[in-house]
mmCIF file of C-alpha atoms and ligand atoms in Angstrom:
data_model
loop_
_atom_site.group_PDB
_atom_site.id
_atom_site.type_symbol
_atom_site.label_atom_id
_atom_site.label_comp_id
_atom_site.label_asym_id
_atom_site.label_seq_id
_atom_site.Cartn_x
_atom_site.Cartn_y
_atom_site.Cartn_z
ATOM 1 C CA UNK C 451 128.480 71.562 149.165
ATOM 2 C CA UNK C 452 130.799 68.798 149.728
ATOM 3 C CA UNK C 453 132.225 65.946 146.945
ATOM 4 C CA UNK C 454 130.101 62.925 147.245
ATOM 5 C CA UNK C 455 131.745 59.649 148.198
ATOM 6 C CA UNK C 456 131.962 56.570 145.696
ATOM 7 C CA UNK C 457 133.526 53.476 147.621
ATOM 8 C CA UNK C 458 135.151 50.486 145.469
ATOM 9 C CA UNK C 459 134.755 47.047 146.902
ATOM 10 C CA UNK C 460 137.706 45.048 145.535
ATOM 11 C CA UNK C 461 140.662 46.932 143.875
ATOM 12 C CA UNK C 462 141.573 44.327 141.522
ATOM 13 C CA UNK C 463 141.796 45.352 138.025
ATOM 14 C CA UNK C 464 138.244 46.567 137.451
ATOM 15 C CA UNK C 465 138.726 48.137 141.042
ATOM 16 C CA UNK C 466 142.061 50.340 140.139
ATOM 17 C CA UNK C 467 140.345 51.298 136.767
ATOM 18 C CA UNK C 468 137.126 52.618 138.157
ATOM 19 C CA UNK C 469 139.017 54.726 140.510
ATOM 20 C CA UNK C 470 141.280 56.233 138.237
ATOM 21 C CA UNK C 471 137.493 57.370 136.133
ATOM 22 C CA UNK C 472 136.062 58.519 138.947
ATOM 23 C CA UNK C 473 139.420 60.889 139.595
ATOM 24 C CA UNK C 474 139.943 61.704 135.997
ATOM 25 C CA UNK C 475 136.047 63.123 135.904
ATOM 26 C CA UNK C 476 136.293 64.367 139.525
ATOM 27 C CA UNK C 477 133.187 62.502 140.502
ATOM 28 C CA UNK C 478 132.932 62.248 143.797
ATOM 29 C CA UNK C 479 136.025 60.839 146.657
ATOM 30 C CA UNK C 480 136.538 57.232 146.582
ATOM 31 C CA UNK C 481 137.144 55.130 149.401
ATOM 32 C CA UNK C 482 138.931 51.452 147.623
ATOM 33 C CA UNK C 483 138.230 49.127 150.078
ATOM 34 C CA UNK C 484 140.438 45.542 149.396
ATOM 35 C CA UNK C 485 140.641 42.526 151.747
ATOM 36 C CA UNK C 486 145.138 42.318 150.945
ATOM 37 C CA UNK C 487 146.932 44.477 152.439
ATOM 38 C CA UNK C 488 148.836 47.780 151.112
ATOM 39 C CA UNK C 489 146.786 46.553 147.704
ATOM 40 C CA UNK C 490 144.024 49.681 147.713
ATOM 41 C CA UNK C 491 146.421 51.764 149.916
ATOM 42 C CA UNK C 492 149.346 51.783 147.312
ATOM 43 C CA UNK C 493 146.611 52.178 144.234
ATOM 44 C CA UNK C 494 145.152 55.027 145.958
ATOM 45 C CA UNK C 495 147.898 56.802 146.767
ATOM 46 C CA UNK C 496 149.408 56.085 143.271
ATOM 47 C CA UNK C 497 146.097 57.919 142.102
ATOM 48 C CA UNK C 498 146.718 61.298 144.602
ATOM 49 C CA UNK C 499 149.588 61.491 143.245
ATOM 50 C CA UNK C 500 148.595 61.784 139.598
ATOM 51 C CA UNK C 501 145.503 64.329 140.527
ATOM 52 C CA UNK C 502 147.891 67.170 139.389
ATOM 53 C CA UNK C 503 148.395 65.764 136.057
ATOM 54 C CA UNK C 504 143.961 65.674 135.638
ATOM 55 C CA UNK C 505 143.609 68.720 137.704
ATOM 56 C CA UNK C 506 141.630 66.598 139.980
ATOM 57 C CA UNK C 507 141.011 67.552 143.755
ATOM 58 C CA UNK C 508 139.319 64.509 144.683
ATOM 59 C CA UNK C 509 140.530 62.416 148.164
ATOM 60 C CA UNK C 510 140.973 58.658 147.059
ATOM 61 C CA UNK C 511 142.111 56.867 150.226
ATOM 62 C CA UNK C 512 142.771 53.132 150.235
ATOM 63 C CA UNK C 513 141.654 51.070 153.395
ATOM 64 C CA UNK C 514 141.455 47.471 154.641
ATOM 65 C CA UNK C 515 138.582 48.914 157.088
ATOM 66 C CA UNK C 516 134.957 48.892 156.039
ATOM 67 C CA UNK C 517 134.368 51.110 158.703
ATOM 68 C CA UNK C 518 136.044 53.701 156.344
ATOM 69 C CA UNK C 519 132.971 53.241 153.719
ATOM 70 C CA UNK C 520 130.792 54.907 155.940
ATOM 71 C CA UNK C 521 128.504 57.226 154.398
ATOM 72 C CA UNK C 522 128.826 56.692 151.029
ATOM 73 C CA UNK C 523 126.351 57.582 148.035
ATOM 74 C CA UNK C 524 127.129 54.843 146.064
ATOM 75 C CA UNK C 525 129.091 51.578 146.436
ATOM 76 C CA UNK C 526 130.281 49.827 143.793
ATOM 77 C CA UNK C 527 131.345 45.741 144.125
ATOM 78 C CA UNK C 528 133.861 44.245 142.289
ATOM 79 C CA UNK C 529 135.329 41.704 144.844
ATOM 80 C CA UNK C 530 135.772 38.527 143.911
ATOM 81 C CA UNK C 531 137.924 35.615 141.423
ATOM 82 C CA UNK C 532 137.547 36.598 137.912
ATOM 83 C CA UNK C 533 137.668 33.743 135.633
ATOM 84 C CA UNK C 534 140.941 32.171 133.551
ATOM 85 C CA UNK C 535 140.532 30.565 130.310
ATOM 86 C CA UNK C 536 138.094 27.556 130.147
ATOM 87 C CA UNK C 537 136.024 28.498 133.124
ATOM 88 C CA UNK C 538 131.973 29.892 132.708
ATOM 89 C CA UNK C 539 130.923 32.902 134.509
ATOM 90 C CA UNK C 540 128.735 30.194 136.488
ATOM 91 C CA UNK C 541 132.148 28.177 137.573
ATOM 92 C CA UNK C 542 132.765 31.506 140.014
ATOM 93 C CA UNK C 543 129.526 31.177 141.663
ATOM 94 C CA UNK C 544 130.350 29.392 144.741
ATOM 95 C CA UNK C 545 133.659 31.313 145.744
ATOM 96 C CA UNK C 546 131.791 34.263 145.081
ATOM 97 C CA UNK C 547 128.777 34.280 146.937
ATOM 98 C CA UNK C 548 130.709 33.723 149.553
ATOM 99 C CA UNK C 549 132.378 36.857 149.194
ATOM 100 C CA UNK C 550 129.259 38.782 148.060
ATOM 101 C CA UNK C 551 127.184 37.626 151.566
ATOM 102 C CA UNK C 552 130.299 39.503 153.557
ATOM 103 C CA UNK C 553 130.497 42.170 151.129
ATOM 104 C CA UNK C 554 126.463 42.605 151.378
ATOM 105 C CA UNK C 555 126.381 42.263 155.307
ATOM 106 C CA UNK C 556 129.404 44.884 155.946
ATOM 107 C CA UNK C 557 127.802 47.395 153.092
ATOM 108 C CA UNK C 558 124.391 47.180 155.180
ATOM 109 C CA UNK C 559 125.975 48.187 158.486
ATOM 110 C CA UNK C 560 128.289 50.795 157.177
ATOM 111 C CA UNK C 561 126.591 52.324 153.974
ATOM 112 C CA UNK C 562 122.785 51.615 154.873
ATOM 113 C CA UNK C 563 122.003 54.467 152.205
ATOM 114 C CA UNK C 564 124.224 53.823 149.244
ATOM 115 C CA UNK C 565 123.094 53.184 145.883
ATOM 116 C CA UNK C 566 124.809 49.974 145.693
ATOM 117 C CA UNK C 567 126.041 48.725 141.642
ATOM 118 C CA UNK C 568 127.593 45.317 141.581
ATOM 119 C CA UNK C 569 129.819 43.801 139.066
ATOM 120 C CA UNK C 570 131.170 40.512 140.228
ATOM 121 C CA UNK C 571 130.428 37.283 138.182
ATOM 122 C CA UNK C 572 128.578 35.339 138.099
ATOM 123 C CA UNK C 573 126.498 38.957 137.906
ATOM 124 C CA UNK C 574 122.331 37.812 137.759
ATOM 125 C CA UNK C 575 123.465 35.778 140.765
ATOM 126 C CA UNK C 576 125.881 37.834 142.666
ATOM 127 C CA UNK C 577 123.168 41.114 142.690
ATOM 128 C CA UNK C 578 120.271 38.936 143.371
ATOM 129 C CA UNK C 579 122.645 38.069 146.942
ATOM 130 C CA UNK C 580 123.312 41.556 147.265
ATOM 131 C CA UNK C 581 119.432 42.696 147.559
ATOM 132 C CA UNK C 582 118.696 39.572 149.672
ATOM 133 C CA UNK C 583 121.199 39.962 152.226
ATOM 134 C CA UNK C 584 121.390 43.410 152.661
ATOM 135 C CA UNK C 585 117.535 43.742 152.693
ATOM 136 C CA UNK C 586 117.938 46.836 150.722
ATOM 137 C CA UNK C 587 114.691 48.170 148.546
ATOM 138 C CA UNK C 588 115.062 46.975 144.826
ATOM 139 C CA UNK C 589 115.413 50.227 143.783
ATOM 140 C CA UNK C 590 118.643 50.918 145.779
ATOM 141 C CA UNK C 591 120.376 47.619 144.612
ATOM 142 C CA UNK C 592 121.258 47.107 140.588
ATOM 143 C CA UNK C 593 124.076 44.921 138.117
ATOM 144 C CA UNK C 594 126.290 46.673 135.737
ATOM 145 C CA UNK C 595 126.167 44.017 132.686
ATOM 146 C CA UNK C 596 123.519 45.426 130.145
ATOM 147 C CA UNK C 597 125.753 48.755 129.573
ATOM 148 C CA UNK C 598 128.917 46.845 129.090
ATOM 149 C CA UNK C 599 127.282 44.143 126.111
ATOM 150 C CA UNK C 600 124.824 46.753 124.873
ATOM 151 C CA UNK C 601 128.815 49.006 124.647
ATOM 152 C CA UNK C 602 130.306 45.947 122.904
ATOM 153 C CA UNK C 603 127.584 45.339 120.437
ATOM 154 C CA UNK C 604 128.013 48.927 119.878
ATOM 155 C CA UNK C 605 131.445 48.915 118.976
ATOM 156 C CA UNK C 606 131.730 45.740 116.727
ATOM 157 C CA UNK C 607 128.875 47.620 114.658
ATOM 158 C CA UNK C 608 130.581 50.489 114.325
ATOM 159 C CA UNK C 609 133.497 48.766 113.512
ATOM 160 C CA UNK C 610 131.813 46.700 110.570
ATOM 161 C CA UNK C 611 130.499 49.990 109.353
ATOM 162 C CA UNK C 612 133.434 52.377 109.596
ATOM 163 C CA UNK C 613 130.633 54.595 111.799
ATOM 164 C CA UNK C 614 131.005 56.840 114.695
ATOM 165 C CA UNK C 615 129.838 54.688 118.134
ATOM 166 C CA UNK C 616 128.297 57.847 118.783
ATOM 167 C CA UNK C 617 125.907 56.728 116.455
ATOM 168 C CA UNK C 618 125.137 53.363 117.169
ATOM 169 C CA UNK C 619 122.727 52.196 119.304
ATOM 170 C CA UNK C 620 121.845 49.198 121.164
ATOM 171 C CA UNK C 621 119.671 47.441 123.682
ATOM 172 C CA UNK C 622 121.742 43.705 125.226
ATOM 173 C CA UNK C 623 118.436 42.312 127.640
ATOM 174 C CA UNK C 624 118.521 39.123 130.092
ATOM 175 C CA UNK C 625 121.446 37.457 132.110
ATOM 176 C CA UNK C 626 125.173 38.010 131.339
ATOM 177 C CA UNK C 627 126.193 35.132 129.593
ATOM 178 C CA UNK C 628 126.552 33.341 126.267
ATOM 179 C CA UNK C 629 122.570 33.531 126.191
ATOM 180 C CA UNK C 630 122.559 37.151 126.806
ATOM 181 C CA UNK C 631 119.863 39.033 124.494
ATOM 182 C CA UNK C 632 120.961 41.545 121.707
ATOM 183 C CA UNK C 633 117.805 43.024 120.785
ATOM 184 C CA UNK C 634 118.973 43.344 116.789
ATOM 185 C CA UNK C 635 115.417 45.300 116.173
ATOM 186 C CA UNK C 636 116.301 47.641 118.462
ATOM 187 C CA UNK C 637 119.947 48.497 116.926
ATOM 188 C CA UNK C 638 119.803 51.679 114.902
ATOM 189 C CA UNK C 639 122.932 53.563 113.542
ATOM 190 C CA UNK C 640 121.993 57.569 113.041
ATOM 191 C CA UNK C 641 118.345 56.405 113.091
ATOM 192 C CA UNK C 642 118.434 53.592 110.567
ATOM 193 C CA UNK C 643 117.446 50.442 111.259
ATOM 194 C CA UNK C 644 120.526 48.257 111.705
ATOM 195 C CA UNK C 645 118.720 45.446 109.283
ATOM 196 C CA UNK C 646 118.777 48.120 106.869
ATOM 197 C CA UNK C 647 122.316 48.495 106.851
ATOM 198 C CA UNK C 648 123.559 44.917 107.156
ATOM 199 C CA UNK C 649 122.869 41.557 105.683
ATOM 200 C CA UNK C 650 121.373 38.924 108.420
ATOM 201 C CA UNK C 651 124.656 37.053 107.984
ATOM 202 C CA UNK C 652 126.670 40.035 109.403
ATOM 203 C CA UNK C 653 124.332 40.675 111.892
ATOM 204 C CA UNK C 654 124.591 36.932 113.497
ATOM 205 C CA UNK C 655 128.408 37.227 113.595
ATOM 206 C CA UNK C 656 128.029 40.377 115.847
ATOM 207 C CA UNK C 657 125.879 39.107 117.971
ATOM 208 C CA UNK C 658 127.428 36.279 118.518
ATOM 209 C CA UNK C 659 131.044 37.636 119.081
ATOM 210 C CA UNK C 660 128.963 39.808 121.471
ATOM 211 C CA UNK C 661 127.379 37.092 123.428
ATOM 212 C CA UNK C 662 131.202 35.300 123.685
ATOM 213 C CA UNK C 663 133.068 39.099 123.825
ATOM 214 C CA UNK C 664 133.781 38.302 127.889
ATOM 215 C CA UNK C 665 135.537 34.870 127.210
ATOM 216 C CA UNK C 666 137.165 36.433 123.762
ATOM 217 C CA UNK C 667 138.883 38.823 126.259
ATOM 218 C CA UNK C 668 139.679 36.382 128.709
ATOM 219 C CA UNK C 669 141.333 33.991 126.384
ATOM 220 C CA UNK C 670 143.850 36.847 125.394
ATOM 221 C CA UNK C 671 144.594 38.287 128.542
ATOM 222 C CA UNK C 672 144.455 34.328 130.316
ATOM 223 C CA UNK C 673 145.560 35.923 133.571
ATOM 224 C CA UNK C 674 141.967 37.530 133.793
ATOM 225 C CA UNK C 675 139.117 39.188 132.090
ATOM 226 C CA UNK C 676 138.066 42.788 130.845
ATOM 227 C CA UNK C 677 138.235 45.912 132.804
ATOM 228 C CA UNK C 678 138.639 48.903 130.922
ATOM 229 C CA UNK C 679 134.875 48.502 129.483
ATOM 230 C CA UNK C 680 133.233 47.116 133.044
ATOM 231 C CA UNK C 681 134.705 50.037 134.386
ATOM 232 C CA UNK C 682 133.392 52.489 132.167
ATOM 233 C CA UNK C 683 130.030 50.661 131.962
ATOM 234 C CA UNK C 684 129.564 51.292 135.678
ATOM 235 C CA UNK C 685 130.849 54.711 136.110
ATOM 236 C CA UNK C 686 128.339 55.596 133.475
ATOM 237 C CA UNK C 687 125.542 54.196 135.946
ATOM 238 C CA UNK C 688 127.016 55.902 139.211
ATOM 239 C CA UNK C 689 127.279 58.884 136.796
ATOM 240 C CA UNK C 690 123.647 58.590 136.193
ATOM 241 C CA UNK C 691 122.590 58.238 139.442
ATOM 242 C CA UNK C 692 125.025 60.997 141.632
ATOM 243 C CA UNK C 693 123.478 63.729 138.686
ATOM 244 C CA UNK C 694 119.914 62.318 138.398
ATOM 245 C CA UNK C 695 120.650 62.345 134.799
ATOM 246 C CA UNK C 696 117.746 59.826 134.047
ATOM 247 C CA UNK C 697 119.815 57.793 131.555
ATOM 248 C CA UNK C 698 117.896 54.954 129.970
ATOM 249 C CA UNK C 699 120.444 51.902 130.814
ATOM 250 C CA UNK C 700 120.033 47.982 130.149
ATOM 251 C CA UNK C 701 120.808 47.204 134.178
ATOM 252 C CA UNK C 702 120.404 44.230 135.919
ATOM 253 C CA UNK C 703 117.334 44.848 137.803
ATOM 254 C CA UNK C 704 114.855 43.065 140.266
ATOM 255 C CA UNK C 705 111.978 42.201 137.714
ATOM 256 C CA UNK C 706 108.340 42.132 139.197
ATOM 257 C CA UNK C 707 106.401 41.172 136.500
ATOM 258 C CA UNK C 708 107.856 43.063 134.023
ATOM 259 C CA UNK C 709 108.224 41.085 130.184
ATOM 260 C CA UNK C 710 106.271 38.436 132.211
ATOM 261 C CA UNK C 711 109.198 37.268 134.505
ATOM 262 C CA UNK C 712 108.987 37.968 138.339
ATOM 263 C CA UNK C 713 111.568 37.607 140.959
ATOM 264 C CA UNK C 714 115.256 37.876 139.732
ATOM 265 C CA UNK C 715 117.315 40.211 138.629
ATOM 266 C CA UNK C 716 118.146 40.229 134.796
ATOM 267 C CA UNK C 717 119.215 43.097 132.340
ATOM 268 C CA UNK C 718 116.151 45.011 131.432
ATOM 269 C CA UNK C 719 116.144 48.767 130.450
ATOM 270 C CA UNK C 720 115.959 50.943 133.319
ATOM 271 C CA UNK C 721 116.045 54.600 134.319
ATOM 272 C CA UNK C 722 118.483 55.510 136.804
ATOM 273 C CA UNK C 723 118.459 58.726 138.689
ATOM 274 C CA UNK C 724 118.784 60.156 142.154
ATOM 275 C CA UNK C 725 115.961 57.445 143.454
ATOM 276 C CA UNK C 726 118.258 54.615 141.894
ATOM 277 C CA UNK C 727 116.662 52.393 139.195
ATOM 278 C CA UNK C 728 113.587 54.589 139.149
ATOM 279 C CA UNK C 729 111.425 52.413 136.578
ATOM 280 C CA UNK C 730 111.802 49.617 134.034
ATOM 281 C CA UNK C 731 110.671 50.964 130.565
ATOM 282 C CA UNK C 732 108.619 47.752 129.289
ATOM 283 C CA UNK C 733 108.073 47.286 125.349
ATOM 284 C CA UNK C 734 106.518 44.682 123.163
ATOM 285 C CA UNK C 735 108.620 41.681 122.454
ATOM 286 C CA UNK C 736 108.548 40.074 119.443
ATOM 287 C CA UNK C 737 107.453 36.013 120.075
ATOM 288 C CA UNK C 738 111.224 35.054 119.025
ATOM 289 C CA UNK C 739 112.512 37.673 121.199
ATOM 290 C CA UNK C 740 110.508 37.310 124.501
ATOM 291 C CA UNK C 741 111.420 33.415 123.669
ATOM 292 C CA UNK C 742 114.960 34.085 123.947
ATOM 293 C CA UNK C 743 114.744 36.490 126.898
ATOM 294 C CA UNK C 744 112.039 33.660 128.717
ATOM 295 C CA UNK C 745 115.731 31.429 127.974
ATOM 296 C CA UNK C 746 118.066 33.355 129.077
ATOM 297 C CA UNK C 747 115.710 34.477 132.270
ATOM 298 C CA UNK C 748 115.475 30.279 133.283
ATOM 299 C CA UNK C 749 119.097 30.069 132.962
ATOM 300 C CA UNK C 750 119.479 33.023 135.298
ATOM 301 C CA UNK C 751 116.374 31.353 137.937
ATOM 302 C CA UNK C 752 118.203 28.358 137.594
ATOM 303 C CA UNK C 753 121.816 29.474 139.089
ATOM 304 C CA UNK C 754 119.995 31.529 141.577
ATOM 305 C CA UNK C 755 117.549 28.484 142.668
ATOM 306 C CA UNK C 756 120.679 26.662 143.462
ATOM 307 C CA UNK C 757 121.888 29.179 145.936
ATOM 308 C CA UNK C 758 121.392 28.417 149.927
ATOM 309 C CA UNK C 759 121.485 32.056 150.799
HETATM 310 O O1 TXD Y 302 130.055 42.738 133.156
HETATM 311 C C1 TXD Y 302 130.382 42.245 134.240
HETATM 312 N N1 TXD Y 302 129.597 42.342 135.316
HETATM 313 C C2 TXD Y 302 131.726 41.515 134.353
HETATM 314 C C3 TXD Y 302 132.121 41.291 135.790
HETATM 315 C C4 TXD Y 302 132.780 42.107 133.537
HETATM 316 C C5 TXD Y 302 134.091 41.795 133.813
HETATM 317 C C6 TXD Y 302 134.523 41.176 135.097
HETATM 318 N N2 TXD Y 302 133.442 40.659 135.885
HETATM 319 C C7 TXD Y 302 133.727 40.220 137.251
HETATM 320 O O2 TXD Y 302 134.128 41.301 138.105
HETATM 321 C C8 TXD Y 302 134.840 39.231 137.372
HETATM 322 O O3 TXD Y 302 134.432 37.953 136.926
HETATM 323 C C9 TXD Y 302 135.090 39.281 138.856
HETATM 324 O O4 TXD Y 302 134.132 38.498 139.517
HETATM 325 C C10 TXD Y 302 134.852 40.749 139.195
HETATM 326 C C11 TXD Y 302 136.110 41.550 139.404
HETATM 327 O O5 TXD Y 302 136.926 41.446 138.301
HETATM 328 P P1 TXD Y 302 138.445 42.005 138.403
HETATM 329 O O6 TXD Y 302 139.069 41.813 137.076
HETATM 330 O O7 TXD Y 302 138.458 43.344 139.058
HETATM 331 O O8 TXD Y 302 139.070 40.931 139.414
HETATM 332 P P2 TXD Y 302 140.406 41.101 140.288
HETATM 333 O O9 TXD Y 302 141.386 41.970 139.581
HETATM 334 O O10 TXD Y 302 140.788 39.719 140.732
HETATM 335 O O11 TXD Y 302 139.900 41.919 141.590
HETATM 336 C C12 TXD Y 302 139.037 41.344 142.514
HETATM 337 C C13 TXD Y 302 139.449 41.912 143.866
HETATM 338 C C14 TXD Y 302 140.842 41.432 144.305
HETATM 339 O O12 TXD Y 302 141.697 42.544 144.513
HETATM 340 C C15 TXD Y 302 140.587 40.678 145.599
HETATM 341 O O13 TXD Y 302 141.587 40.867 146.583
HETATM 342 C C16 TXD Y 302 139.281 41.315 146.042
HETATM 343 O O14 TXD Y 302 138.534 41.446 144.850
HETATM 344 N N3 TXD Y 302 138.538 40.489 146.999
HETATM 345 C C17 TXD Y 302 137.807 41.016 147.965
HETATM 346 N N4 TXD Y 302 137.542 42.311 148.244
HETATM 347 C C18 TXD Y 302 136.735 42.515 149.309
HETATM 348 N N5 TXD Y 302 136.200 41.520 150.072
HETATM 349 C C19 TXD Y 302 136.457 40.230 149.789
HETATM 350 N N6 TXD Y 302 135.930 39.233 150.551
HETATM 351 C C20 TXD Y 302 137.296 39.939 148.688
HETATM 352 N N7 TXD Y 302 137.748 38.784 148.139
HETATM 353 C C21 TXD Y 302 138.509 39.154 147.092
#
């Protein structure tokens, strides 16, 4: 049976990072597909050459060719200007949808069949293009933002507790940005209710350094933002898909009705398997909460509404 093929549009930082994952775990061969020159070619051969060291025997080949993406079982979409201190996720939106339309139109003619996971900013916006202009069902087209806040709301939890993140859970709904939707009632750590555990006071604080954790990052690094935890956010979706594991992921997914909102893409928890984002698992909102995911779902409709696509 042969390896299946992941291929990496962009092979910026997030890029270089997924590939090394997908080596390290043997996943599947990776195509890195980057518009500069010797860029994916150096980072993928600088990956072959460290396969011995993982006892990896997967083919990573770096390519300014899209023809070279043919075939693949999942794509994953990075390309794109990340942001620098001071800028939204929104200020990218213009640059990048121009990139995402030629990303979208080359992935439909040369990997008609992938399962196709994008990442670029600003993300509601940039997968909503993606599913438009490749004409791709809604099933086969879905944003990696959900996994990555839902991580991070994780991890400052288990921080404030002195826990394992093992046994944290969490649930981040609606659009990736500062009005992103940590659903606290959802957030239990080995079973117990997180509002068990800490007072209401604590709890805002996380949330909120959750909701701002992007532009926390970005404001340290100032030359970019994260990519250790998009990375691993979206190799746990490919993962999920390439083994029809099943896994119950907040994705950003093409709502049709679902919590009452129809027509965009926002984070909502889906199953992903070997059909792609097989359902959307629906629950009863609290009034407060479906108010705050209506919010952040408007903001979303909003930045998409103002794209000519
Ligand atoms: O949770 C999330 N979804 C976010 C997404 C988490 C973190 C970062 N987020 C966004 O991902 C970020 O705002 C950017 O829009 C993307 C990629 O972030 P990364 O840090 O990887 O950016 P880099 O290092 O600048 O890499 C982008 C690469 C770079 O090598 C460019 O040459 C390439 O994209 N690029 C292109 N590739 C293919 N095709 C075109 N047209 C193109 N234009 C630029």
């Amino acid at each position: 049976m042969s390896r299946k093929k992941i291929s990496l549009i962009g092979g910026g930082n997030i890029g270089g990072e997924l590939a090394q994952r997908i080596m390290v775990k043997e996943l599947a061969d990776v195509v890195l597909f980057d518009i500069v020159e010797g860029l994916p070619q150096g980072k993928a051969l600088d990956l072959m050459e460290a396969r011995p060291l993982d006892n990896s025997d997967v083919e990573i080949t770096g390519t300014n060719k899209y023809e070279d993406i043919h075939g693949s079982d999942v794509v994953i979409v990075t390309a794109g200007l990340a942001r620098k201190p001071g800028m939204s996720r929104d200020d990218l939106l213009q640059k990048n949808l121009t990139i995402m339309k030629d990303v979208a139109g080359n992935i439909k003619e040369h990997a008609p069949k992938a399962f196709v996971i994008v990442i670029s900013n600003p993300l509601d916006a940039m997968v909503y293009t993606m599913q438009k202009v490749t004409g791709f069902a809604t099933s086969q087209v879905v944003g990696m933002a959900g996994v990555l806040d839902s991580s991070r709301f994780r991890a400052f939890v288990a921080m404030e507790l002195g826990v394992s993140v093992q046994d944290v859970v969490a649930m981040v709904m609606g659009g990736h940005g500062d009005d992103m939707v940590p659903v606290v009632r959802l957030c239990a750590v080995g079973g117990i209710p997180l509002t068990e555990l800490l007072s209401q006071e604590k709890i805002d604080a996380i949330v909120k350094r959750t909701q701002m954790a992007g532009g926390e990052i970005v404001g340290l690094l100032k030359t970019g933002s994260a990519y250790f935890s998009p990375a691993a956010s979206a190799i746990t979706m490919a993962e999920s898909y390439l083994k029809d594991k099943k896994r119950v992921l907040p994705c950003a997914a093409h709502l049709n009705g679902e919590f009452g909102l129809d027509g965009y893409f926002v984070g909502v928890p889906v199953v992903i398997g070997a059909k792609g984002v097989q359902k959307i698992l629906e629950f009863k909102m609290t009034d407060d909460e479906r108010e705050e995911l209506q919010g952040s779902f408007n903001h979303v409709k909003k930045l998409v509404d103002a794209i000519q696509l």
